[in-house]
Coordinates of C-alpha atoms and ligand atoms in Angstrom, one line a residue:
X3 CA 25.7 0.1 -3.7
X4 CA 24.7 1.3 -7.2
X5 CA 22.3 -0.3 -9.0
X6 CA 23.1 -1.5 -12.6
X7 CA 21.2 1.2 -14.5
X8 CA 22.5 4.2 -12.1
X9 CA 25.9 2.6 -12.8
X10 CA 25.4 2.7 -16.6
X11 CA 24.1 6.3 -16.3
X12 CA 27.0 7.2 -14.3
X13 CA 29.2 5.4 -16.9
X14 CA 27.5 7.4 -20.0
X15 CA 27.9 10.5 -18.1
X16 CA 32.2 10.2 -17.6
X17 CA 32.4 9.2 -21.2
X18 CA 30.4 12.4 -22.3
X19 CA 32.3 14.6 -19.8
X20 CA 35.5 13.5 -21.4
X21 CA 34.1 14.5 -25.0
X22 CA 33.3 17.8 -23.2
X23 CA 29.5 17.6 -23.0
X24 CA 28.7 18.5 -19.4
X25 CA 25.6 17.5 -18.1
X26 CA 24.3 17.1 -14.5
X27 CA 22.8 14.0 -14.9
X28 CA 22.2 11.0 -17.6
X29 CA 18.7 9.5 -17.1
X30 CA 18.5 6.0 -19.1
X31 CA 14.9 5.5 -19.9
X32 CA 12.9 1.9 -20.6
X33 CA 13.2 1.5 -24.6
X34 CA 9.4 2.4 -25.7
X35 CA 10.9 0.7 -28.8
X36 CA 12.8 -2.8 -27.4
X37 CA 13.5 -3.6 -31.5
X38 CA 16.3 -0.9 -31.3
X39 CA 17.4 -1.0 -28.0
X40 CA 17.4 -1.8 -24.6
X41 CA 17.1 1.6 -23.0
X42 CA 17.0 5.2 -24.2
X43 CA 19.0 8.2 -23.7
X44 CA 17.0 11.3 -24.7
X45 CA 19.3 14.2 -23.3
X46 CA 20.6 15.0 -26.9
X47 CA 17.4 17.6 -27.2
X48 CA 18.4 19.5 -24.6
X49 CA 21.9 19.7 -25.3
X50 CA 21.0 20.7 -28.6
X51 CA 19.5 24.1 -26.8
X52 CA 22.5 24.6 -25.0
X53 CA 25.0 23.8 -27.7
X54 CA 23.1 25.7 -30.7
X55 CA 23.6 22.3 -32.7
X56 CA 20.9 20.4 -33.9
X57 CA 19.9 17.1 -31.6
X58 CA 21.1 14.4 -34.4
X59 CA 24.5 16.1 -34.6
X60 CA 24.8 16.1 -31.0
X61 CA 23.5 12.4 -30.4
X62 CA 26.0 11.1 -33.3
X63 CA 29.1 13.0 -31.4
X64 CA 27.5 11.5 -28.0
X65 CA 27.5 8.1 -29.9
X66 CA 30.8 8.2 -31.3
X67 CA 32.4 8.9 -27.7
X68 CA 30.2 6.5 -26.0
X69 CA 31.5 3.5 -28.6
X70 CA 35.2 4.0 -28.4
X71 CA 34.8 1.6 -25.3
X72 CA 33.2 -1.3 -27.3
X73 CA 31.1 -1.8 -24.2
X74 CA 27.6 -1.9 -25.7
X75 CA 25.9 -4.6 -27.6
X76 CA 24.4 -1.9 -30.0
X77 CA 24.4 1.7 -29.8
X78 CA 22.3 3.9 -32.6
X79 CA 20.2 6.8 -32.9
X80 CA 16.8 7.1 -33.9
X81 CA 14.2 9.9 -35.0
X82 CA 15.2 13.5 -33.9
X83 CA 18.1 12.1 -31.5
X84 CA 16.9 9.4 -29.3
X85 CA 20.2 7.3 -28.1
X86 CA 19.2 3.5 -28.3
X87 CA 21.7 1.4 -25.9
X88 CA 21.6 -2.4 -26.4
X89 CA 23.7 -3.7 -23.3
X90 CA 25.9 -6.7 -23.8
X91 CA 24.9 -10.1 -23.1
X92 CA 28.1 -10.4 -20.5
X93 CA 26.8 -7.4 -18.7
X94 CA 23.6 -8.9 -18.2
X95 CA 24.8 -12.5 -17.3
X96 CA 27.2 -10.4 -14.7
X97 CA 23.6 -8.9 -13.5
X98 CA 21.9 -12.2 -13.3
X99 CA 24.9 -13.2 -11.0
X100 CA 24.7 -10.2 -9.0
X101 CA 21.1 -10.9 -8.3
X102 CA 21.7 -14.5 -7.3
X103 CA 23.7 -13.1 -4.7
X104 CA 21.7 -10.1 -3.3
X105 CA 18.1 -10.0 -4.8
X106 CA 18.4 -6.0 -3.0
X107 CA 20.2 -4.6 -5.5
X108 CA 16.9 -4.2 -7.6
X109 CA 15.2 -2.3 -4.3
X110 CA 17.1 -0.1 -2.5
X111 CA 17.2 3.6 -2.6
X112 CA 18.9 6.8 -1.2
X113 CA 17.5 9.7 1.1
X114 CA 15.3 7.6 3.7
X115 CA 12.6 8.7 5.3
X116 CA 10.6 8.2 8.5
X117 CA 6.8 8.3 7.6
X118 CA 3.9 7.7 9.7
X119 CA 0.8 6.1 7.9
X120 CA -2.4 6.2 8.8
X121 CA -4.4 3.3 6.7
X122 CA -6.7 1.6 9.2
X123 CA -10.1 3.5 10.4
X124 CA -11.6 0.6 11.6
X125 CA -14.5 1.8 13.6
X126 CA -14.9 0.1 17.0
X127 CA -18.2 -1.5 17.8
X128 CA -18.8 -1.6 14.2
X129 CA -17.8 -4.4 11.5
X130 CA -14.9 -3.6 9.1
X131 CA -17.0 -2.6 5.8
X132 CA -15.7 -2.9 2.2
X133 CA -14.7 0.9 2.8
X134 CA -12.0 -0.2 4.7
X135 CA -10.8 -3.0 2.5
X136 CA -8.7 -0.6 -0.1
X137 CA -7.2 1.5 2.7
X138 CA -6.0 -1.4 3.9
X139 CA -4.9 -3.0 0.9
X140 CA -2.8 0.2 -0.6
X141 CA -1.7 1.2 2.8
X142 CA -0.1 -2.0 3.9
X143 CA 1.5 -2.2 0.1
X144 CA 2.9 1.1 0.0
X145 CA 4.1 0.7 3.5
X146 CA 6.1 -2.3 2.2
X147 CA 7.3 -0.5 -0.3
X148 CA 8.4 2.2 1.5
X149 CA 10.2 -0.2 3.5
X150 CA 12.0 -2.1 0.6
X151 CA 13.1 1.3 -0.6
X152 CA 15.0 1.8 2.7
X153 CA 12.4 4.1 4.4
X154 CA 11.3 3.6 7.8
X155 CA 7.4 3.4 8.3
X156 CA 5.1 3.3 11.3
X157 CA 1.4 2.7 10.4
X158 CA -1.3 3.7 12.8
X159 CA -4.4 1.4 13.2
X160 CA -6.3 4.9 14.0
X161 CA -9.0 3.2 15.5
X162 CA -12.6 5.3 15.6
X163 CA -12.9 4.5 19.1
X164 CA -14.5 7.9 20.5
X165 CA -17.5 8.8 18.8
X166 CA -21.4 8.1 18.7
X167 CA -21.1 4.6 17.3
X168 CA -20.1 4.0 20.7
X169 CA -22.6 6.4 22.6
X170 CA -25.4 4.5 20.4
X171 CA -24.3 0.4 21.6
X172 CA -23.8 2.1 25.1
X173 CA -27.6 3.5 25.5
X174 CA -28.6 0.2 23.9
X175 CA -26.9 -1.9 26.4
X176 CA -28.4 0.2 29.2
X177 CA -31.9 -0.3 27.5
X178 CA -31.6 -3.7 27.7
X179 CA -29.6 -4.2 30.8
X180 CA -30.4 -1.1 33.0
X181 CA -29.0 -2.9 36.3
X182 CA -25.9 -3.1 34.9
X183 CA -23.2 -1.1 37.4
X184 CA -21.7 1.0 34.7
X185 CA -24.9 2.9 34.4
X186 CA -24.9 3.3 38.1
X187 CA -23.5 6.7 39.4
X188 CA -23.5 5.9 42.8
X189 CA -21.5 2.3 42.3
X190 CA -18.4 2.2 44.4
X191 CA -17.3 -1.3 43.7
X192 CA -15.1 -2.8 41.5
X193 CA -16.6 -3.1 37.9
X194 CA -16.9 -6.6 36.5
X195 CA -13.7 -8.0 34.7
X196 CA -15.7 -9.8 31.9
X197 CA -17.2 -7.9 29.1
X198 CA -21.0 -7.7 29.4
X199 CA -21.5 -7.7 25.5
X200 CA -19.3 -10.4 23.5
X201 CA -18.1 -9.1 19.6
X202 CA -21.5 -10.8 18.3
X203 CA -23.3 -8.7 20.7
X204 CA -22.2 -5.6 18.9
X205 CA -22.5 -6.9 15.4
X206 CA -26.1 -6.9 16.3
X207 CA -26.0 -3.9 19.0
X208 CA -24.9 -1.4 16.6
X209 CA -27.3 -1.6 13.5
X210 CA -30.0 -1.8 15.9
X211 CA -29.2 1.3 17.6
X212 CA -28.3 3.1 15.0
X213 CA -31.3 2.2 12.8
X214 CA -33.5 3.1 16.0
X215 CA -32.1 6.8 16.3
X216 CA -33.0 7.2 12.8
X217 CA -36.4 6.9 13.6
X218 CA -36.6 8.0 17.1
X219 CA -35.3 11.5 17.9
X220 CA -35.6 11.0 21.6
X221 CA -33.4 7.9 21.2
X222 CA -31.0 10.0 19.5
X223 CA -30.9 12.7 21.9
X224 CA -30.2 9.9 24.4
X225 CA -27.2 8.9 22.7
X226 CA -25.9 12.2 22.4
X227 CA -25.8 12.5 25.8
X228 CA -24.6 9.0 27.0
X229 CA -21.8 9.8 24.2
X230 CA -21.0 13.1 25.8
X231 CA -20.9 11.3 29.1
X232 CA -18.4 8.8 28.3
X233 CA -16.4 11.5 26.6
X234 CA -16.2 13.3 29.7
X235 CA -15.0 10.7 31.2
X236 CA -18.1 9.1 33.5
X237 CA -16.2 6.1 35.2
X238 CA -18.6 3.8 34.9
X239 CA -18.9 4.7 31.0
X240 CA -15.7 4.5 30.6
X241 CA -15.2 0.8 32.1
X242 CA -17.8 -0.3 29.6
X243 CA -15.9 1.5 27.4
X244 CA -12.7 -0.3 27.8
X245 CA -14.7 -3.7 27.3
X246 CA -16.4 -2.8 24.4
X247 CA -12.9 -1.5 23.1
X248 CA -11.4 -4.8 23.8
X249 CA -13.6 -6.8 22.7
X250 CA -14.2 -4.9 19.1
X251 CA -10.4 -4.8 18.8
X252 CA -9.8 -8.1 19.1
X253 CA -11.9 -8.9 16.3
X254 CA -10.8 -5.9 14.0
X255 CA -7.2 -7.2 14.5
X256 CA -8.2 -10.7 13.7
X257 CA -9.5 -9.5 10.1
X258 CA -6.6 -7.1 9.4
X259 CA -4.9 -10.4 10.0
X260 CA -6.6 -12.2 7.4
X261 CA -5.8 -9.7 5.5
X262 CA -2.3 -9.6 6.1
X263 CA -2.5 -6.0 7.3
X264 CA -0.1 -4.9 10.0
X265 CA 0.1 -2.0 12.1
X266 CA 3.2 -0.6 14.2
X267 CA 0.9 1.1 16.5
X268 CA -2.7 0.7 17.9
X269 CA -3.9 3.9 18.7
X270 CA -6.9 5.4 18.0
X271 CA -9.1 9.2 17.9
X272 CA -9.2 8.7 21.6
X273 CA -5.6 9.0 22.1
X274 CA -5.3 12.1 19.8
X275 CA -8.1 13.8 21.8
X276 CA -6.4 13.6 25.2
X277 CA -4.0 16.5 23.4
X278 CA -7.2 18.6 22.4
X279 CA -6.8 20.6 25.7
X280 CA -3.2 21.4 25.3
X281 CA -3.4 21.7 21.6
X282 CA -6.5 24.6 21.5
X283 CA -4.3 26.7 24.3
X284 CA -1.8 26.5 22.1
X285 CA -3.9 27.6 19.0
X286 CA -5.8 30.4 21.3
X287 CA -2.6 31.6 21.6
X288 CA -1.2 31.7 18.4
X289 CA -4.2 34.2 17.6
X290 CA -6.0 32.0 14.8
X291 CA -8.9 30.9 16.5
X292 CA -12.2 32.9 15.9
X293 CA -15.8 33.0 17.0
X294 CA -18.7 31.8 14.9
X295 CA -22.1 31.8 16.7
X296 CA -20.9 30.2 19.8
X297 CA -18.2 27.7 17.8
X298 CA -14.6 28.5 18.0
X299 CA -13.1 27.8 14.2
X300 CA -10.2 28.4 12.0
X301 CA -10.4 30.1 8.9
X302 CA -8.2 27.8 6.3
X303 CA -9.7 29.4 2.6
X304 CA -6.6 31.1 0.6
X305 CA -7.2 33.7 -1.7
X306 CA -6.3 31.8 -4.8
X307 CA -8.7 28.8 -3.8
X308 CA -10.6 27.3 -6.9
X309 CA -13.5 25.8 -4.8
X310 CA -14.6 26.9 -1.4
X311 CA -12.9 25.7 1.5
X312 CA -15.1 26.3 4.7
X313 CA -13.3 27.3 8.2
X314 CA -12.0 24.4 10.4
X315 CA -14.8 23.6 13.0
X316 CA -12.5 23.5 16.1
X317 CA -14.8 23.4 19.0
X318 CA -18.7 23.5 18.3
X319 CA -21.2 25.2 20.1
X320 CA -22.1 22.4 22.5
X321 CA -18.5 22.0 23.5
X322 CA -17.4 18.9 21.5
X323 CA -14.9 18.3 19.6
X324 CA -15.1 17.7 15.8
X325 CA -13.6 14.8 13.0
X326 CA -11.4 17.8 12.0
X327 CA -10.4 19.0 15.4
X328 CA -9.4 15.2 16.5
X329 CA -7.4 14.7 13.4
X330 CA -5.5 18.0 13.9
X331 CA -5.0 16.5 17.5
X332 CA -3.4 13.5 15.9
X333 CA -0.9 15.2 14.1
X334 CA -0.2 17.3 17.3
X335 CA 0.5 13.8 18.7
X336 CA 2.5 12.1 15.9
X337 CA 4.6 15.3 15.9
X338 CA 5.3 14.9 19.7
X339 CA 5.8 11.0 19.7
X340 CA 7.1 10.3 16.6
X341 CA 8.5 13.7 14.7
X342 CA 8.0 12.1 11.0
X343 CA 9.2 13.3 7.7
X344 CA 6.0 12.7 6.2
X345 CA 2.5 11.7 7.4
X346 CA 0.3 10.1 4.8
X347 CA -3.3 9.6 5.2
X348 CA -5.2 6.8 3.1
X349 CA -9.1 7.0 2.7
X350 CA -11.2 7.2 -0.1
X351 CA -11.6 10.7 -2.4
X352 CA -14.6 11.4 -0.7
X353 CA -12.8 12.6 2.3
X354 CA -10.6 15.1 0.6
X355 CA -12.1 18.3 1.8
X356 CA -11.5 16.9 5.5
X357 CA -7.9 16.6 4.9
X358 CA -7.4 19.9 3.2
X359 CA -9.1 21.7 6.0
X360 CA -7.0 19.9 8.4
X361 CA -3.5 20.0 6.7
X362 CA -3.9 23.8 6.2
X363 CA -4.7 24.4 10.0
X364 CA -2.0 22.5 11.1
X365 CA 0.4 24.7 8.8
X366 CA -1.2 27.8 9.4
X367 CA -1.0 27.0 13.0
X368 CA 2.8 25.8 12.7
X369 CA 1.8 22.7 14.3
X370 CA 3.9 21.0 11.6
X371 CA 6.8 22.4 10.8
X372 CA 8.1 23.2 7.1
X373 CA 10.0 20.2 6.8
X374 CA 7.1 17.8 7.5
X375 CA 5.0 16.7 4.7
X376 CA 1.4 15.7 4.9
X377 CA -0.2 13.9 2.4
X378 CA -3.4 12.7 1.6
X379 CA -3.7 9.5 -0.7
X380 CA -7.0 9.2 -1.7
X381 CA -8.5 6.3 -3.3
X382 CA -11.5 5.3 -6.0
X383 CA -14.5 2.7 -4.2
X384 CA -15.1 -0.6 -5.2
X385 CA -18.6 -1.3 -6.1
X386 CA -20.7 -4.4 -6.9
X387 CA -20.3 -6.6 -9.7
X388 CA -23.3 -4.3 -11.3
X389 CA -20.9 -1.0 -10.9
X390 CA -23.4 0.1 -8.1
X391 CA -22.2 0.4 -4.3
X392 CA -21.7 -2.8 -2.7
X393 CA -24.5 -4.1 -0.7
X394 CA -25.6 -7.5 0.6
X395 CA -28.2 -9.3 -1.0
X396 CA -31.0 -8.0 1.4
X397 CA -29.3 -4.4 0.5
X398 CA -27.5 -4.2 3.8
X399 CA -23.8 -2.9 4.4
X400 CA -21.4 -5.5 3.1
X401 CA -19.0 -6.2 5.7
X402 CA -15.2 -7.0 4.7
X403 CA -15.2 -10.2 6.1
X404 CA -18.8 -11.4 4.1
X405 CA -16.8 -10.0 1.0
X406 CA -13.6 -12.0 2.1
X407 CA -15.6 -15.3 2.7
X408 CA -17.2 -14.8 -0.9
X409 CA -13.6 -14.6 -2.7
X410 CA -12.9 -17.6 -0.3
X411 CA -15.9 -19.8 -1.5
X412 CA -14.4 -19.3 -5.3
X413 CA -10.7 -19.8 -4.7
X414 CA -11.5 -23.0 -2.9
X415 CA -12.6 -24.3 -5.9
X416 CA -9.6 -23.8 -7.6
X417 CA -7.6 -25.7 -5.1
X418 CA -6.0 -29.4 -6.2
X419 CA -8.3 -32.2 -5.0
X420 CA -6.0 -33.8 -3.3
X421 CA -5.4 -31.3 -0.8
X422 CA -7.8 -31.7 1.8
X423 CA -9.1 -30.5 5.9
X424 CA -7.5 -27.6 7.6
X425 CA -4.6 -27.5 4.7
X426 CA -7.1 -26.9 2.0
X427 CA -9.3 -24.3 4.3
X428 CA -5.9 -22.7 5.0
X429 CA -4.8 -22.7 1.6
X430 CA -8.4 -21.5 0.3
X431 CA -7.6 -18.4 2.8
X432 CA -4.2 -17.6 1.3
X433 CA -5.6 -17.8 -2.3
X434 CA -8.3 -15.9 -2.0
X435 CA -6.5 -12.7 0.0
X436 CA -4.2 -12.9 -3.0
X437 CA -7.0 -12.7 -5.5
X438 CA -8.8 -9.7 -3.5
X439 CA -5.6 -8.0 -3.0
X440 CA -4.2 -8.3 -6.4
X441 CA -7.2 -7.4 -7.7
X442 CA -7.7 -4.3 -5.7
X443 CA -4.3 -3.0 -6.6
X444 CA -4.4 -3.4 -10.7
X445 CA -6.4 -0.4 -11.2
X446 CA -4.5 3.1 -10.5
X447 CA -5.4 4.2 -7.3
X448 CA -8.0 6.5 -8.0
X449 CA -10.2 4.4 -10.2
X450 CA -13.3 2.5 -9.5
X451 CA -13.5 -0.9 -9.7
X452 CA -16.2 -3.7 -9.7
X453 CA -15.8 -6.7 -7.5
X454 CA -16.2 -9.7 -9.0
X455 CA -14.9 -13.0 -7.0
X456 CA -15.5 -15.3 -10.1
X457 CA -12.9 -13.3 -12.1
X458 CA -10.4 -12.7 -9.5
X459 CA -9.8 -16.2 -8.5
X460 CA -9.3 -17.4 -12.1
X461 CA -6.1 -19.5 -12.5
X462 CA -5.3 -17.7 -15.9
X463 CA -4.9 -14.3 -16.5
X464 CA -4.1 -11.1 -14.8
X465 CA -5.2 -12.6 -11.4
X466 CA -3.8 -13.2 -7.8
X467 CA -4.1 -17.0 -8.7
X468 CA -2.2 -17.3 -11.5
X469 CA 0.8 -15.0 -10.3
X470 CA 0.5 -17.8 -6.9
X471 CA 0.2 -21.2 -9.4
X472 CA 3.1 -20.0 -11.5
X473 CA 5.3 -18.6 -8.5
X474 CA 4.8 -22.2 -7.1
X475 CA 5.8 -24.1 -10.2
X476 CA 9.2 -21.9 -10.0
X477 CA 9.6 -23.2 -6.4
X478 CA 8.4 -27.0 -7.1
X479 CA 11.0 -26.7 -10.2
X480 CA 14.2 -25.8 -7.9
X481 CA 12.7 -28.2 -5.6
X482 CA 12.7 -31.2 -8.2
X483 CA 16.0 -29.9 -8.9
X484 CA 17.5 -30.4 -5.8
X485 CA 15.7 -33.6 -4.8
X486 CA 17.5 -35.0 -8.3
X487 CA 20.9 -33.1 -6.8
X488 CA 21.4 -31.0 -9.7
X489 CA 24.0 -28.7 -8.8
X490 CA 24.0 -24.8 -10.3
X491 CA 25.0 -21.5 -8.7
X492 CA 25.7 -19.4 -11.5
X493 CA 23.9 -18.1 -14.9
X494 CA 26.9 -18.7 -17.6
X495 CA 24.6 -18.9 -20.9
X496 CA 22.2 -16.6 -22.7
X497 CA 20.8 -19.2 -24.7
X498 CA 18.1 -17.2 -26.8
X499 CA 16.1 -14.3 -26.6
X500 CA 13.6 -15.2 -23.7
X501 CA 16.1 -15.4 -21.4
X502 CA 17.4 -11.8 -22.4
X503 CA 14.1 -10.4 -22.3
X504 CA 13.4 -11.7 -18.5
X505 CA 16.5 -10.1 -17.8
X506 CA 15.9 -6.9 -19.5
X507 CA 12.5 -7.2 -17.4
X508 CA 14.2 -7.5 -14.4
X509 CA 16.8 -4.4 -15.3
X510 CA 13.4 -2.1 -15.3
X511 CA 12.1 -3.2 -11.7
X512 CA 14.0 -0.1 -10.3
X513 CA 12.1 2.4 -12.7
X514 CA 8.7 0.5 -11.8
X515 CA 9.4 0.7 -8.1
X516 CA 10.5 4.2 -8.5
X517 CA 7.2 5.2 -10.4
X518 CA 5.1 3.2 -7.8
X519 CA 6.1 5.5 -4.8
X520 CA 6.0 8.3 -6.3
X521 CA 2.5 7.9 -7.9
X522 CA 1.5 6.1 -4.5
X523 CA -0.1 3.4 -6.6
X524 CA 0.9 -0.1 -7.0
X525 CA -0.7 -1.0 -10.6
X526 CA 3.1 -0.6 -12.0
X527 CA 4.1 -3.4 -9.7
X528 CA 0.7 -5.6 -10.3
X529 CA 1.6 -5.1 -14.4
X530 CA 5.2 -5.6 -13.7
X531 CA 4.6 -9.0 -12.0
X532 CA 2.4 -10.4 -14.9
X533 CA 4.7 -9.5 -17.4
X534 CA 7.6 -11.3 -15.7
X535 CA 5.6 -14.2 -14.8
X536 CA 4.2 -14.2 -18.3
X537 CA 8.1 -14.1 -19.8
X538 CA 9.4 -16.8 -17.2
X539 CA 6.1 -19.0 -18.2
X540 CA 7.0 -18.6 -21.9
X541 CA 10.5 -19.7 -21.1
X542 CA 9.3 -22.3 -18.8
X543 CA 7.2 -24.0 -21.4
X544 CA 9.8 -23.8 -24.1
X545 CA 12.5 -25.4 -22.2
X546 CA 12.9 -28.6 -20.3
X547 CA 15.2 -27.5 -17.6
X548 CA 15.3 -30.9 -15.6
X549 CA 16.1 -33.2 -18.6
X550 CA 18.3 -30.6 -20.1
X551 CA 21.4 -32.6 -20.9
X552 CA 24.0 -29.6 -21.5
X553 CA 24.8 -29.0 -17.5
X554 CA 25.9 -25.4 -18.0
X555 CA 22.6 -24.4 -19.9
X556 CA 20.6 -26.5 -17.2
X557 CA 22.5 -25.0 -14.3
X558 CA 22.0 -21.4 -16.1
X559 CA 18.2 -21.7 -16.2
X560 CA 18.1 -23.1 -12.6
X561 CA 19.9 -20.2 -11.5
X562 CA 17.7 -17.7 -13.7
X563 CA 14.7 -19.4 -12.1
X564 CA 15.8 -18.9 -8.7
X565 CA 16.3 -15.1 -9.1
X566 CA 13.0 -14.9 -10.9
X567 CA 11.1 -17.1 -8.2
X568 CA 12.9 -14.7 -5.4
X569 CA 12.2 -11.5 -7.3
X570 CA 8.4 -12.6 -7.5
X571 CA 8.4 -13.5 -3.7
X572 CA 9.7 -10.1 -2.9
X573 CA 7.0 -8.3 -5.0
X574 CA 3.9 -10.7 -3.7
X575 CA 5.3 -9.8 -0.4
X576 CA 5.2 -5.9 -0.9
X577 CA 1.9 -6.4 -2.0
X578 CA 0.9 -8.1 1.0
X579 CA 0.5 -11.0 -0.7
X580 CA 1.7 -15.0 0.9
X581 CA 2.6 -17.9 -1.1
X582 CA 1.4 -21.1 -0.1
X583 CA 3.8 -24.2 -0.4
X584 CA 1.0 -25.5 -2.9
X585 CA -2.6 -24.9 -4.2
Ligands
LIG14 N1 -12.7 5.8 10.8 C1 -12.8 6.7 9.6 C2 -14.0 6.2 9.0 O1 -14.1 5.0 9.1 C3 -11.7 6.8 8.9 C4 -10.6 7.6 9.4 C5 -9.2 8.0 8.4 N2 -8.4 8.3 9.1 C6 -8.5 9.4 9.9 N3 -7.0 10.2 10.2 N4 -9.4 10.5 9.6 O2 -14.6 6.3 7.9

């Protein structure tokens, strides 16, 4: 079904055709001057060129033509030929009732695609850190947006499960417990079922081993050796790898759950790596791999490059695969298993060159076909309150969990005092995730921002908690109406311009969603939610819905409240924000 605005566009196009104006499409834009109209049609300028007339003359002819039906409350011309349209109240009233029947009218789109998404990237045996926050927030929201618009999306956690960090951890386990069977090459029995390490152990082991390797070259060499050995499939080390994977994955899942971030598949770098031999065979056959000082490389520079794009290092001189090779192999795997129309990658902007090399190699080698789009969706960094890279008080890396705890501590202070115990804790969790996510999605994706838990948890202003609080208030109004047995089912009365503004804002949603999916940034949605919530709150404080004596008006108000409430719920859900019962 077409949206309200699409129907209007279609109508105007038909009217224009009746009057002899052939246009491919009519696009209505949100009015930049609401005092002149709700929407604008700016096609007169292009038509003026086509018909060799001046734009104002054309605009006048179009307006005369459309006016005949008396469909609109007002239609006028401004400036050189902008046509301003004000919809009739009857049409807007009908739209509220349509939305009341089916809120999805605001969402659907054409040409559904299958999109594969890569926004996890957590590293096994290491704590998720603040750098993983934005990919999770933006990626999850883009996935939900894409799905709301009718696409199919498959997100992969894409764990970093095959690199040196795991080798470092294994080495340190070996140093501390050399007697474990995983390190005994002559061991023939069954390896223990219980992991020799817990997640807390890993959290201590990795930083220790990583620091030690930085100071001690022979330790680093041992780590290289053990890494190569498990990557080569050593039986004992693989058994240990499985333990580390299980323990770590459970904890990674717990934190992604806390962040309301979900993945359809839980693959890792190791899964892509299984395809490396067959992929290399294919690439060699294609004759695009060259030798370079014992390494195998693929040239990806192009003649019109304005920056240096080094060759992709396919096989290092020591025989191992690079980060680029792993990503290329993952594309190979994803094409084979999922054959998506698009693959989206979310990492911070510093990985731009990496993906440029990988994408070029994938195209050059035809690992992806022409119809599959590879898209890198970079984002800016989140810094500490001082604008510098985020650190703990003692200068260490801030884990994602510690950051969420900081936000939770602040949000907990904002919750009603009569909410206690477990409920208080769980609500503080939901509110803090709303605070963190909303603040993360406010700036345009590429813009850096500073983490400020006090500001983010404020109940006033552009914050997640403000939106939750307002949305809960809508819900509680509806609940009170139900408890008072107030019947309502339709919107019939446009009482004031406040209601009208809310409805026009609802109409604008489609263009907001479209812009958001095109820019792959959520800032228009966060802005929109703030705007409609403010409009509604203005309406709420001006009207006493529950005590209103005019029953028709009361029913209209409740219907409008329900539509705005459901709309807010849907949009918050797109952002990955859950609304608690109370707060
Ligand atoms: N594990 C990487 C990191 O922590 C991120 C992986 C991003 N995704 C990818 N396909 N390379 O930096």
